Short mmCIF file of C-alpha atoms (C1' of nucleotides) in Angstrom, two decimals:
data_model
loop_
_atom_site.label_atom_id
_atom_site.label_comp_id
_atom_site.label_asym_id
_atom_site.label_seq_id
_atom_site.Cartn_x
_atom_site.Cartn_y
_atom_site.Cartn_z
CA UNK A 29 3.90 22.60 3.71
CA UNK A 30 6.72 24.82 5.04
CA UNK A 31 9.49 22.67 3.65
CA UNK A 32 12.92 24.29 3.85
CA UNK A 33 14.79 25.15 0.65
CA UNK A 34 18.39 26.32 0.33
CA UNK A 35 19.16 28.56 -2.61
CA UNK A 36 22.79 28.92 -3.73
CA UNK A 37 22.95 31.62 -6.51
CA UNK A 38 25.36 34.43 -6.75
CA UNK A 39 23.39 36.76 -9.00
CA UNK A 40 21.48 39.02 -6.58
CA UNK A 41 18.56 39.52 -8.94
CA UNK A 42 17.99 35.90 -9.60
CA UNK A 43 18.50 35.08 -5.98
CA UNK A 44 15.77 37.50 -4.99
CA UNK A 45 13.44 36.29 -7.75
CA UNK A 46 13.82 32.64 -6.51
CA UNK A 47 13.29 33.57 -2.99
CA UNK A 48 10.15 35.51 -3.69
CA UNK A 49 8.82 32.71 -5.99
CA UNK A 50 9.39 29.90 -3.39
CA UNK A 51 7.92 31.97 -0.62
CA UNK A 52 4.62 32.19 -2.48
CA UNK A 53 4.46 28.51 -1.87
CA UNK A 54 4.92 28.87 1.80
CA UNK A 55 8.48 27.44 1.70
CA UNK A 56 11.12 28.50 4.21
CA UNK A 57 13.93 29.88 2.01
CA UNK A 58 17.68 30.28 2.99
CA UNK A 59 19.63 32.13 0.18
CA UNK A 60 23.38 32.15 -0.19
CA UNK A 61 25.70 33.71 -2.66
CA UNK A 62 28.72 31.78 -1.74
CA UNK A 63 29.38 28.05 -1.64
CA UNK A 64 31.20 27.97 1.69
CA UNK A 65 28.41 29.73 3.62
CA UNK A 66 25.82 27.57 2.08
CA UNK A 67 27.77 24.40 3.19
CA UNK A 68 28.15 25.79 6.75
CA UNK A 69 24.46 26.27 6.94
CA UNK A 70 23.77 22.72 5.68
CA UNK A 71 26.02 21.15 8.23
CA UNK A 72 24.25 22.96 10.96
CA UNK A 73 20.72 22.70 9.70
CA UNK A 74 19.61 20.15 7.01
CA UNK A 75 17.02 21.32 4.41
CA UNK A 76 14.54 19.55 2.30
CA UNK A 77 15.66 20.66 -1.14
CA UNK A 78 18.59 22.62 -2.66
CA UNK A 79 18.51 24.89 -5.74
CA UNK A 80 22.01 25.34 -7.06
CA UNK A 81 23.25 27.66 -9.81
CA UNK A 82 26.31 26.20 -11.53
CA UNK A 83 27.84 29.71 -12.17
CA UNK A 84 29.25 30.58 -8.89
CA UNK A 85 31.85 33.25 -8.40
CA UNK A 86 33.88 31.68 -5.50
CA UNK A 87 34.07 28.08 -6.69
CA UNK A 88 32.88 25.70 -9.43
CA UNK A 89 29.33 24.56 -8.91
CA UNK A 90 30.13 21.03 -10.11
CA UNK A 91 32.73 20.83 -7.54
CA UNK A 92 30.45 22.09 -4.90
CA UNK A 93 27.85 19.48 -5.84
CA UNK A 94 30.35 16.68 -5.77
CA UNK A 95 31.64 17.75 -2.42
CA UNK A 96 28.15 17.95 -0.96
CA UNK A 97 27.17 14.45 -2.22
CA UNK A 98 29.98 12.92 -0.35
CA UNK A 99 27.96 13.43 2.79
CA UNK A 100 24.59 14.64 2.08
CA UNK A 101 21.72 13.23 -0.14
CA UNK A 102 19.25 16.10 -0.07
CA UNK A 103 17.69 16.56 -3.44
CA UNK A 104 19.44 19.11 -5.67
CA UNK A 105 18.00 20.93 -8.67
CA UNK A 106 20.69 22.60 -10.72
CA UNK A 107 19.76 25.85 -12.49
CA UNK A 108 22.23 26.94 -15.15
CA UNK A 109 22.58 29.02 -18.18
CA UNK A 110 24.74 26.29 -19.76
CA UNK A 111 22.81 24.41 -22.31
CA UNK A 112 25.47 22.03 -23.37
CA UNK A 113 24.75 18.30 -23.05
CA UNK A 114 28.15 17.74 -21.39
CA UNK A 115 27.30 20.09 -18.54
CA UNK A 116 24.00 18.44 -17.91
CA UNK A 117 25.42 15.03 -17.85
CA UNK A 118 28.29 16.02 -15.63
CA UNK A 119 25.87 17.68 -13.04
CA UNK A 120 23.46 14.72 -13.07
CA UNK A 121 26.27 12.29 -12.64
CA UNK A 122 27.68 14.41 -9.85
CA UNK A 123 24.44 13.71 -7.97
CA UNK A 124 22.10 16.37 -9.15
CA UNK A 125 18.48 15.20 -9.24
CA UNK A 126 17.26 17.56 -11.92
CA UNK A 127 18.71 20.14 -14.37
CA UNK A 128 16.93 23.29 -15.49
CA UNK A 129 18.26 25.69 -18.05
CA UNK A 130 17.79 29.38 -18.01
CA UNK A 131 15.58 31.06 -18.99
CA UNK A 132 13.03 28.77 -17.32
CA UNK A 133 9.38 29.05 -16.72
CA UNK A 134 8.47 29.74 -13.11
CA UNK A 135 5.51 27.36 -13.20
CA UNK A 136 7.72 24.53 -14.42
CA UNK A 137 10.40 25.24 -11.82
CA UNK A 138 7.79 25.08 -9.04
CA UNK A 139 6.39 21.86 -10.42
CA UNK A 140 9.96 20.30 -10.48
CA UNK A 141 10.46 21.57 -6.96
CA UNK A 142 7.22 19.78 -5.92
CA UNK A 143 8.31 16.61 -7.77
CA UNK A 144 11.69 16.55 -5.98
CA UNK A 145 10.23 17.28 -2.64
CA UNK A 146 7.65 14.54 -3.11
CA UNK A 147 9.87 11.43 -3.05
CA UNK A 148 11.30 12.69 0.05
CA UNK A 149 8.05 12.43 1.86
CA UNK A 150 6.21 9.19 1.06
CA UNK A 151 2.85 9.47 -0.76
CA UNK A 152 0.22 10.47 1.73
CA UNK A 153 -2.91 10.09 -0.23
CA UNK A 154 -4.70 8.55 2.76
CA UNK A 155 -8.32 9.25 3.58
CA UNK A 156 -9.08 10.78 6.96
CA UNK A 157 -12.07 11.89 9.01
CA UNK A 158 -11.66 13.36 12.45
CA UNK A 159 -8.66 11.53 13.96
CA UNK A 160 -9.22 8.37 11.93
CA UNK A 161 -6.88 7.74 8.93
CA UNK A 162 -7.10 4.96 6.35
CA UNK A 163 -4.05 4.34 4.20
CA UNK A 164 -5.11 2.28 1.18
CA UNK A 165 -1.40 1.65 0.16
CA UNK A 166 -0.49 0.09 3.52
CA UNK A 167 -3.99 -1.23 4.05
CA UNK A 168 -3.90 0.23 7.57
CA UNK A 169 -6.20 2.19 9.71
CA UNK A 170 -5.20 4.34 12.62
CA UNK A 171 -7.02 6.37 15.20
CA UNK A 172 -5.25 9.36 16.77
CA UNK A 173 -2.01 8.02 15.51
CA UNK A 174 -2.44 4.52 17.03
CA UNK A 175 -3.03 1.59 14.74
CA UNK A 176 -6.41 0.09 14.82
CA UNK A 177 -6.76 -3.49 13.67
CA UNK A 178 -9.67 -4.09 11.21
CA UNK A 179 -10.67 -7.49 9.98
CA UNK A 180 -10.90 -7.97 6.15
CA UNK A 181 -14.66 -7.42 6.08
CA UNK A 182 -14.49 -4.42 8.38
CA UNK A 183 -11.81 -2.88 6.22
CA UNK A 184 -13.59 -3.41 2.98
CA UNK A 185 -16.74 -1.76 4.31
CA UNK A 186 -14.87 1.27 5.68
CA UNK A 187 -12.94 1.60 2.37
CA UNK A 188 -16.27 1.52 0.49
CA UNK A 189 -17.87 4.06 2.72
CA UNK A 190 -14.69 6.34 2.38
CA UNK A 191 -14.71 6.08 -1.36
CA UNK A 192 -18.23 7.37 -1.31
CA UNK A 193 -17.81 9.87 1.58
CA UNK A 194 -21.00 11.63 2.70
CA UNK A 195 -23.16 9.62 0.28
CA UNK A 196 -25.74 7.10 1.43
CA UNK A 197 -24.84 3.53 0.67
CA UNK A 198 -27.84 1.19 0.77
CA UNK A 199 -27.70 -2.21 2.36
CA UNK A 200 -27.79 -3.71 -1.08
CA UNK A 201 -24.81 -1.69 -2.34
CA UNK A 202 -22.79 -2.68 0.59
CA UNK A 203 -23.71 -6.28 0.53
CA UNK A 204 -23.17 -6.58 -3.28
CA UNK A 205 -19.70 -4.84 -3.08
CA UNK A 206 -18.43 -6.71 0.09
CA UNK A 207 -20.06 -10.07 0.00
CA UNK A 208 -21.27 -10.45 -3.56
CA UNK A 209 -24.64 -10.00 -5.40
CA UNK A 210 -26.17 -13.11 -3.91
CA UNK A 211 -26.23 -11.73 -0.40
CA UNK A 212 -28.68 -8.85 -0.79
CA UNK A 213 -31.15 -10.52 1.56
CA UNK A 214 -28.83 -10.46 4.52
CA UNK A 215 -28.92 -6.90 5.95
CA UNK A 216 -27.97 -8.25 9.29
CA UNK A 217 -24.44 -8.98 8.05
CA UNK A 218 -24.01 -5.23 7.64
CA UNK A 219 -25.52 -4.31 10.82
CA UNK A 220 -23.16 -6.60 12.85
CA UNK A 221 -20.02 -5.45 11.12
CA UNK A 222 -21.05 -1.79 11.25
CA UNK A 223 -21.53 -2.16 15.07
CA UNK A 224 -17.98 -3.60 15.23
CA UNK A 225 -16.57 -0.66 13.23
CA UNK A 226 -18.28 1.78 15.54
CA UNK A 227 -16.88 0.08 18.58
CA UNK A 228 -13.39 0.39 17.13
CA UNK A 229 -13.65 3.83 15.61
CA UNK A 230 -16.20 6.00 17.41
CA UNK A 231 -15.70 7.61 20.80
CA UNK A 232 -19.21 6.62 21.82
CA UNK A 233 -20.40 3.80 19.53
CA UNK A 234 -24.04 4.24 20.66
CA UNK A 235 -24.04 7.84 19.37
CA UNK A 236 -22.00 7.66 16.37
CA UNK A 237 -20.47 10.88 14.82
CA UNK A 238 -19.06 9.39 11.65
CA UNK A 239 -20.70 6.18 10.85
CA UNK A 240 -24.35 7.31 10.56
CA UNK A 241 -27.37 5.18 10.02
CA UNK A 242 -29.93 6.27 7.45
CA UNK A 243 -33.00 4.39 8.78
CA UNK A 244 -34.68 2.31 6.10
CA UNK A 245 -32.03 3.09 3.58
CA UNK A 246 -28.47 2.16 4.68
CA UNK A 247 -25.37 3.93 6.07
CA UNK A 248 -23.40 7.10 5.37
CA UNK A 249 -19.87 8.18 6.37
CA UNK A 250 -20.17 11.71 7.58
CA UNK A 251 -17.00 13.70 6.94
CA UNK A 252 -18.08 17.25 7.11
CA UNK B 14 23.66 -2.96 -12.54
CA UNK B 15 20.97 -4.78 -14.56
CA UNK B 16 18.18 -2.58 -13.25
CA UNK B 17 14.84 -3.22 -14.96
CA UNK B 18 13.29 -0.47 -16.93
CA UNK B 19 9.85 -0.41 -18.46
CA UNK B 20 9.30 1.72 -21.62
CA UNK B 21 5.77 2.71 -22.58
CA UNK B 22 6.02 4.18 -25.99
CA UNK B 23 3.71 3.73 -28.98
CA UNK B 24 5.91 4.80 -31.84
CA UNK B 25 7.86 1.63 -32.89
CA UNK B 26 10.86 3.48 -34.10
CA UNK B 27 11.23 5.41 -30.83
CA UNK B 28 10.50 2.30 -28.68
CA UNK B 29 13.20 0.37 -30.58
CA UNK B 30 15.66 3.32 -30.21
CA UNK B 31 15.04 3.59 -26.49
CA UNK B 32 15.44 -0.10 -25.95
CA UNK B 33 18.70 -0.21 -27.77
CA UNK B 34 20.06 2.87 -25.95
CA UNK B 35 19.21 1.45 -22.52
CA UNK B 36 20.51 -1.96 -23.34
CA UNK B 37 23.95 -0.49 -24.05
CA UNK B 38 23.92 0.29 -20.34
CA UNK B 39 23.19 -3.31 -19.38
CA UNK B 40 19.53 -2.60 -18.35
CA UNK B 41 16.88 -5.15 -18.63
CA UNK B 42 14.19 -3.38 -20.80
CA UNK B 43 10.57 -4.27 -21.11
CA UNK B 44 8.90 -2.39 -23.94
CA UNK B 45 5.19 -1.75 -24.28
CA UNK B 46 3.04 0.10 -26.82
CA UNK B 47 -0.21 -0.03 -24.86
CA UNK B 48 -0.96 1.21 -21.43
CA UNK B 49 -3.02 -1.78 -20.24
CA UNK B 50 -0.33 -4.20 -21.08
CA UNK B 51 2.26 -2.23 -19.34
CA UNK B 52 0.20 -1.94 -16.12
CA UNK B 53 -0.44 -5.72 -16.19
CA UNK B 54 3.32 -6.30 -16.31
CA UNK B 55 3.98 -3.90 -13.50
CA UNK B 56 1.40 -5.65 -11.27
CA UNK B 57 3.17 -8.88 -11.63
CA UNK B 58 6.78 -7.77 -11.81
CA UNK B 59 7.80 -4.40 -10.37
CA UNK B 60 10.60 -2.45 -12.24
CA UNK B 61 13.19 -0.02 -11.08
CA UNK B 62 12.25 2.82 -13.51
CA UNK B 63 9.54 3.72 -16.07
CA UNK B 64 10.01 5.73 -19.25
CA UNK B 65 6.60 7.06 -20.36
CA UNK B 66 5.79 8.76 -23.68
CA UNK B 67 2.71 10.99 -23.00
CA UNK B 68 1.35 10.42 -26.53
CA UNK B 69 -0.20 7.10 -26.33
CA UNK B 70 -2.77 5.81 -28.86
CA UNK B 71 -5.04 3.78 -26.46
CA UNK B 72 -5.23 6.20 -23.60
CA UNK B 73 -4.07 9.56 -22.22
CA UNK B 74 -0.49 9.28 -20.82
CA UNK B 75 -1.35 11.74 -17.99
CA UNK B 76 -4.25 9.50 -17.07
CA UNK B 77 -2.07 6.50 -17.08
CA UNK B 78 0.41 8.16 -14.85
CA UNK B 79 -2.14 9.25 -12.34
CA UNK B 80 -3.66 5.69 -12.20
CA UNK B 81 -0.23 4.26 -11.73
CA UNK B 82 0.65 6.53 -8.90
CA UNK B 83 -2.37 5.39 -6.90
CA UNK B 84 -0.61 2.20 -6.07
CA UNK B 85 3.08 2.42 -7.30
CA UNK B 86 5.86 4.78 -6.56
CA UNK B 87 8.48 3.64 -8.99
CA UNK B 88 10.28 6.59 -10.63
CA UNK B 89 8.78 7.76 -13.86
CA UNK B 90 10.53 9.88 -16.55
CA UNK B 91 8.16 11.37 -18.93
CA UNK B 92 9.22 11.76 -22.59
CA UNK B 93 7.07 14.02 -24.68
CA UNK B 94 6.97 16.10 -27.85
CA UNK B 95 4.80 18.60 -25.86
CA UNK B 96 6.93 21.65 -25.03
CA UNK B 97 4.10 23.57 -23.32
CA UNK B 98 4.66 24.50 -19.76
CA UNK B 99 1.16 23.37 -18.80
CA UNK B 100 1.84 19.81 -19.94
CA UNK B 101 5.12 19.71 -17.94
CA UNK B 102 3.46 20.97 -14.75
CA UNK B 103 0.56 18.57 -15.04
CA UNK B 104 2.87 15.52 -15.55
CA UNK B 105 5.11 16.43 -12.68
CA UNK B 106 2.20 17.09 -10.38
CA UNK B 107 0.73 13.70 -11.48
CA UNK B 108 3.78 12.13 -10.03
CA UNK B 109 6.44 12.14 -12.77
CA UNK B 110 9.95 12.48 -11.35
CA UNK B 111 11.37 14.10 -14.53
CA UNK B 112 10.20 15.53 -17.85
CA UNK B 113 12.31 15.36 -21.07
CA UNK B 114 11.08 16.99 -24.30
CA UNK B 115 11.72 15.62 -27.84
CA UNK B 116 14.15 15.83 -29.42
CA UNK B 117 16.50 14.96 -26.56
CA UNK B 118 20.06 14.09 -26.32
CA UNK B 119 20.80 10.49 -25.71
CA UNK B 120 23.57 11.23 -23.28
CA UNK B 121 21.35 13.60 -21.34
CA UNK B 122 18.51 11.03 -21.21
CA UNK B 123 20.91 8.36 -19.98
CA UNK B 124 22.21 10.81 -17.26
CA UNK B 125 18.71 11.46 -16.05
CA UNK B 126 18.00 7.73 -16.09
CA UNK B 127 21.03 7.23 -13.84
CA UNK B 128 20.05 10.15 -11.65
CA UNK B 129 16.54 8.71 -11.17
CA UNK B 130 17.77 5.19 -10.54
CA UNK B 131 20.12 6.47 -7.96
CA UNK B 132 17.91 7.78 -5.36
CA UNK B 133 15.57 4.81 -5.47
CA UNK B 134 17.95 1.76 -5.52
CA UNK B 135 15.91 -0.42 -3.37
CA UNK B 136 17.80 -3.35 -4.58
CA UNK B 137 21.23 -2.25 -3.55
CA UNK B 138 20.96 -0.88 -0.15
CA UNK B 139 20.83 -3.17 2.94
CA UNK B 140 17.48 -3.33 4.59
CA UNK B 141 17.06 -3.78 8.18
CA UNK B 142 14.34 -4.20 10.79
CA UNK B 143 15.00 -4.70 14.40
CA UNK B 144 18.25 -6.69 14.75
CA UNK B 145 17.66 -8.26 11.33
CA UNK B 146 19.70 -7.13 8.25
CA UNK B 147 19.26 -8.18 4.74
CA UNK B 148 22.00 -7.23 2.16
CA UNK B 149 20.71 -7.77 -1.38
CA UNK B 150 24.20 -7.50 -2.91
CA UNK B 151 25.59 -10.27 -0.79
CA UNK B 152 22.28 -12.14 -0.79
CA UNK B 153 22.78 -12.58 2.90
CA UNK B 154 20.78 -12.15 6.05
CA UNK B 155 22.00 -11.63 9.51
CA UNK B 156 20.43 -11.46 12.91
CA UNK B 157 22.18 -9.48 15.79
CA UNK B 158 25.26 -9.62 13.57
CA UNK B 159 25.30 -13.36 13.13
CA UNK B 160 24.57 -14.76 9.75
CA UNK B 161 21.28 -16.50 9.25
CA UNK B 162 20.95 -19.14 6.58
CA UNK B 163 17.88 -18.71 4.44
CA UNK B 164 16.91 -21.03 1.54
CA UNK B 165 16.25 -19.49 -1.80
CA UNK B 166 12.55 -19.40 -1.33
CA UNK B 167 12.74 -18.00 2.08
CA UNK B 168 15.10 -15.30 0.88
CA UNK B 169 12.84 -14.49 -2.04
CA UNK B 170 9.90 -14.02 0.22
CA UNK B 171 11.73 -11.89 2.69
CA UNK B 172 13.23 -9.64 -0.01
CA UNK B 173 9.69 -9.23 -1.51
CA UNK B 174 8.28 -8.37 1.90
CA UNK B 175 11.23 -5.82 2.55
CA UNK B 176 10.80 -4.13 -0.77
CA UNK B 177 7.13 -3.43 0.19
CA UNK B 178 7.81 -2.80 3.80
CA UNK B 179 4.66 -2.14 5.93
CA UNK B 180 2.37 -2.96 2.97
CA UNK B 181 0.18 -6.06 3.00
CA UNK B 182 1.11 -8.40 0.28
CA UNK B 183 -1.65 -10.89 -0.68
CA UNK B 184 -1.10 -14.52 -0.98
CA UNK B 185 -1.58 -14.15 -4.74
CA UNK B 186 1.09 -11.57 -4.90
CA UNK B 187 3.61 -13.52 -3.09
CA UNK B 188 2.89 -16.66 -4.92
CA UNK B 189 2.99 -14.88 -8.31
CA UNK B 190 6.35 -13.18 -7.52
CA UNK B 191 8.04 -16.07 -5.87
CA UNK B 192 6.65 -19.23 -7.65
CA UNK B 193 4.89 -17.83 -10.70
CA UNK B 194 1.42 -16.81 -11.84
CA UNK B 195 0.27 -20.41 -12.05
CA UNK B 196 0.59 -21.12 -8.33
CA UNK B 197 -2.13 -18.67 -7.08
CA UNK B 198 -4.21 -21.61 -5.74
CA UNK B 199 -1.48 -22.83 -3.37
CA UNK B 200 -1.61 -20.58 -0.33
CA UNK B 201 -0.14 -23.34 1.84
CA UNK B 202 3.19 -22.93 0.25
CA UNK B 203 3.33 -19.38 1.55
CA UNK B 204 2.24 -20.54 5.06
CA UNK B 205 4.79 -23.18 5.32
CA UNK B 206 7.70 -20.97 4.28
CA UNK B 207 6.44 -18.10 6.40
CA UNK B 208 6.45 -20.43 9.45
CA UNK B 209 10.08 -21.24 8.56
CA UNK B 210 11.02 -17.59 8.22
CA UNK B 211 9.54 -16.91 11.67
CA UNK B 212 11.45 -19.79 13.26
CA UNK B 213 14.66 -18.27 11.89
CA UNK B 214 14.02 -14.59 12.40
CA UNK B 215 11.58 -14.00 15.30
CA UNK B 216 12.29 -14.21 19.00
CA UNK B 217 9.06 -16.10 19.58
CA UNK B 218 7.73 -17.41 16.36
CA UNK B 219 4.32 -18.02 17.71
CA UNK B 220 3.90 -14.27 18.57
CA UNK B 221 5.68 -12.65 15.53
CA UNK B 222 6.70 -8.99 16.00
CA UNK B 223 7.79 -8.41 12.33
CA UNK B 224 6.26 -11.07 10.12
CA UNK B 225 2.59 -10.39 10.76
CA UNK B 226 -0.50 -12.16 9.35
CA UNK B 227 -3.37 -10.27 8.01
CA UNK B 228 -6.02 -13.06 8.16
CA UNK B 229 -7.94 -13.45 4.89
CA UNK B 230 -5.63 -11.14 3.09
CA UNK B 231 -1.87 -11.96 3.26
CA UNK B 232 1.22 -10.96 5.16
CA UNK B 233 2.99 -7.73 6.10
CA UNK B 234 6.50 -7.02 7.27
CA UNK B 235 6.04 -4.51 10.06
CA UNK B 236 8.85 -2.05 10.40
CA UNK B 237 7.34 0.94 12.17
"C1'" DC C 7 23.25 -38.18 -0.18
"C1'" DA C 8 21.83 -33.72 1.73
"C1'" DA C 9 19.23 -29.89 1.29
"C1'" DT C 10 15.06 -28.09 -0.09
"C1'" DC C 11 10.47 -28.03 -1.52
"C1'" DT C 12 5.88 -30.11 -1.49
"C1'" DT C 13 2.16 -32.41 0.57
"C1'" DT C 14 -0.62 -33.74 4.24
"C1'" DA C 15 -2.72 -33.98 8.83
"C1'" DT C 16 -4.12 -31.78 12.94
"C1'" DA C 17 -4.60 -28.15 16.33
"C1'" DA C 18 -5.21 -23.56 17.18
"C1'" DA C 19 -6.67 -18.98 16.11
"C1'" DA C 20 -9.37 -15.66 14.01
"C1'" DT C 21 -13.29 -14.38 11.77
"C1'" DC C 22 -17.79 -14.73 10.25
"C1'" DT C 23 -22.67 -16.08 10.81
"C1'" DT C 24 -26.54 -16.80 13.43
"C1'" DT C 25 -29.55 -15.89 17.06
"C1'" DA C 26 -31.64 -13.57 20.86
"C1'" DT C 27 -32.93 -9.45 23.15
"C1'" DA C 28 -33.25 -4.73 23.80
"C1'" DA C 29 -33.52 -0.23 21.83
"C1'" DT C 30 -35.10 2.89 18.42
"C1'" DC C 31 -37.96 4.69 14.94
"C1'" DA C 32 -42.22 5.81 12.05
"C1'" DG C 33 -46.81 5.98 11.32
"C1'" DC C 34 -51.41 5.51 13.02
"C1'" DC C 35 -55.39 5.75 15.84
"C1'" DG C 36 -57.79 6.99 20.06
"C1'" DC D 24 -50.99 15.12 21.42
"C1'" DG D 25 -49.50 10.71 23.46
"C1'" DG D 26 -49.04 6.15 23.49
"C1'" DC D 27 -49.44 1.81 20.76
"C1'" DT D 28 -47.70 -1.33 17.14
"C1'" DG D 29 -44.79 -3.27 13.90
"C1'" DA D 30 -40.66 -2.67 11.51
"C1'" DT D 31 -36.06 -1.57 11.77
"C1'" DT D 32 -31.74 -1.29 14.16
"C1'" DA D 33 -28.03 -2.20 17.85
"C1'" DT D 34 -25.48 -5.26 20.41
"C1'" DA D 35 -23.74 -9.24 22.79
"C1'" DA D 36 -22.69 -13.79 22.76
"C1'" DA D 37 -22.84 -18.42 21.15
"C1'" DG D 38 -22.03 -21.37 17.33
"C1'" DA D 39 -20.07 -22.61 12.84
"C1'" DT D 40 -16.83 -21.97 9.53
"C1'" DT D 41 -12.67 -20.49 7.57
"C1'" DT D 42 -8.14 -19.57 7.89
"C1'" DT D 43 -3.72 -20.22 9.84
"C1'" DA D 44 0.39 -22.55 12.21
"C1'" DT D 45 3.18 -26.27 12.65
"C1'" DA D 46 5.29 -30.65 12.49
"C1'" DA D 47 6.45 -34.33 9.90
"C1'" DA D 48 6.32 -37.40 6.04
"C1'" DG D 49 7.11 -37.97 1.14
"C1'" DA D 50 9.07 -36.14 -3.25
"C1'" DT D 51 12.49 -33.70 -5.84
"C1'" DT D 52 16.78 -31.73 -6.96
"C1'" DG D 53 21.52 -31.52 -7.91
#
DNA sequence: CAATCTTTATAAAATCTTTATAATCAGCCG
DNA sequence: CGGCTGATTATAAAGATTTTATAAAGATTG
């Protein structure tokens, strides 16, 4: 967490409310009441998201947005009391990413903040244990940040173990899932590849911390 | 223009309305009434934006969205008759980029479509890795500033790899996207053309830095 | 005809399977 | 309790198989 958010809002009560709301989510908030000051801040220190109230005192919010977009593509959520279709269309075409009308629900605003922060930072729904990470989207495994190359079979086994983290998977289950149901009498396949995985992923392969053997049963990926 | 948009909406009247509306903006529209069919289309042919009605007959829209997000990060605008805060928050946290409630204004919806197409435009910005540049607008590739001539097939493969940078693309995916779904048993097509690409783009084609093989799986364009 | 794609053949590389041996474990009996 | 025994497991390394790279010949296209 701890993304930075700039709030440009000239009503002090609303500015304070937004600031408090965002800070409950551990965001770093910079609040401004004037467009010029906000721009100066952005030039010096980029932020992850901008909340913009269209009704500014010192300049038109639409103009501010258009000017910002000429050099900066940080996501902008416009907050406005104006419900007219024309205002929404204009703001969105000026480069706003979202448009919320007052009064708004706090939970919805926070959800829209999360949604707009998200596509900035690519989806990290990777599995991890210790300093090992498996990213199923990239089909890539890394250890302490460095990429570890796994063969297809090794990757398939690791993914299977991670999907059932902490559960014991029997030899039969692993053989069936990775090789197919006609291979259930070849437990040595699993052993050889498990040894390879330990070589690549464990600090001391002979005394594994993560890839544990359950004698007579199968294997377990220990995450806790 | 001519971005592709997938519409998942099971009310025929609304589906037709959305299709007509989007086509006025020169978009290529694919309409579906069932979640399964829409997913099948997306697997074979990615689109630039998805419009999703939460009220599907054959499955829960929220579930569909969550499932989609496990492998696909195409922008999604949710359209729904549900005005409850809880529904909005859930959809946005499931990965929706925007949430529009019915009834909605056509102009506003189109503006939100434009806004969501804008920050993703994978087709329209030049990609680059190392000293290689691919400009999809000019359909042109250059290396260290000098133009490199690619045939149509080579270009299609490279564009596909770039649009999924760092991800492994299986032989089947490449064959389906470039040649069509009836070619999934001809992996040698991919190999021959990949060798050509390496000849044209890699410093030492036999030890590729960018166009990597994932034995038994497919190929990956390595950008990091 | 020229460019490109498809097909084919062969060599090289990577991976998987098999095997052998050593280590470990569990239960049992002296 | 301790050591024996048979089963299970770990691991390296050799062998077999699959997959891949590449050139080049043939076919296709416009």
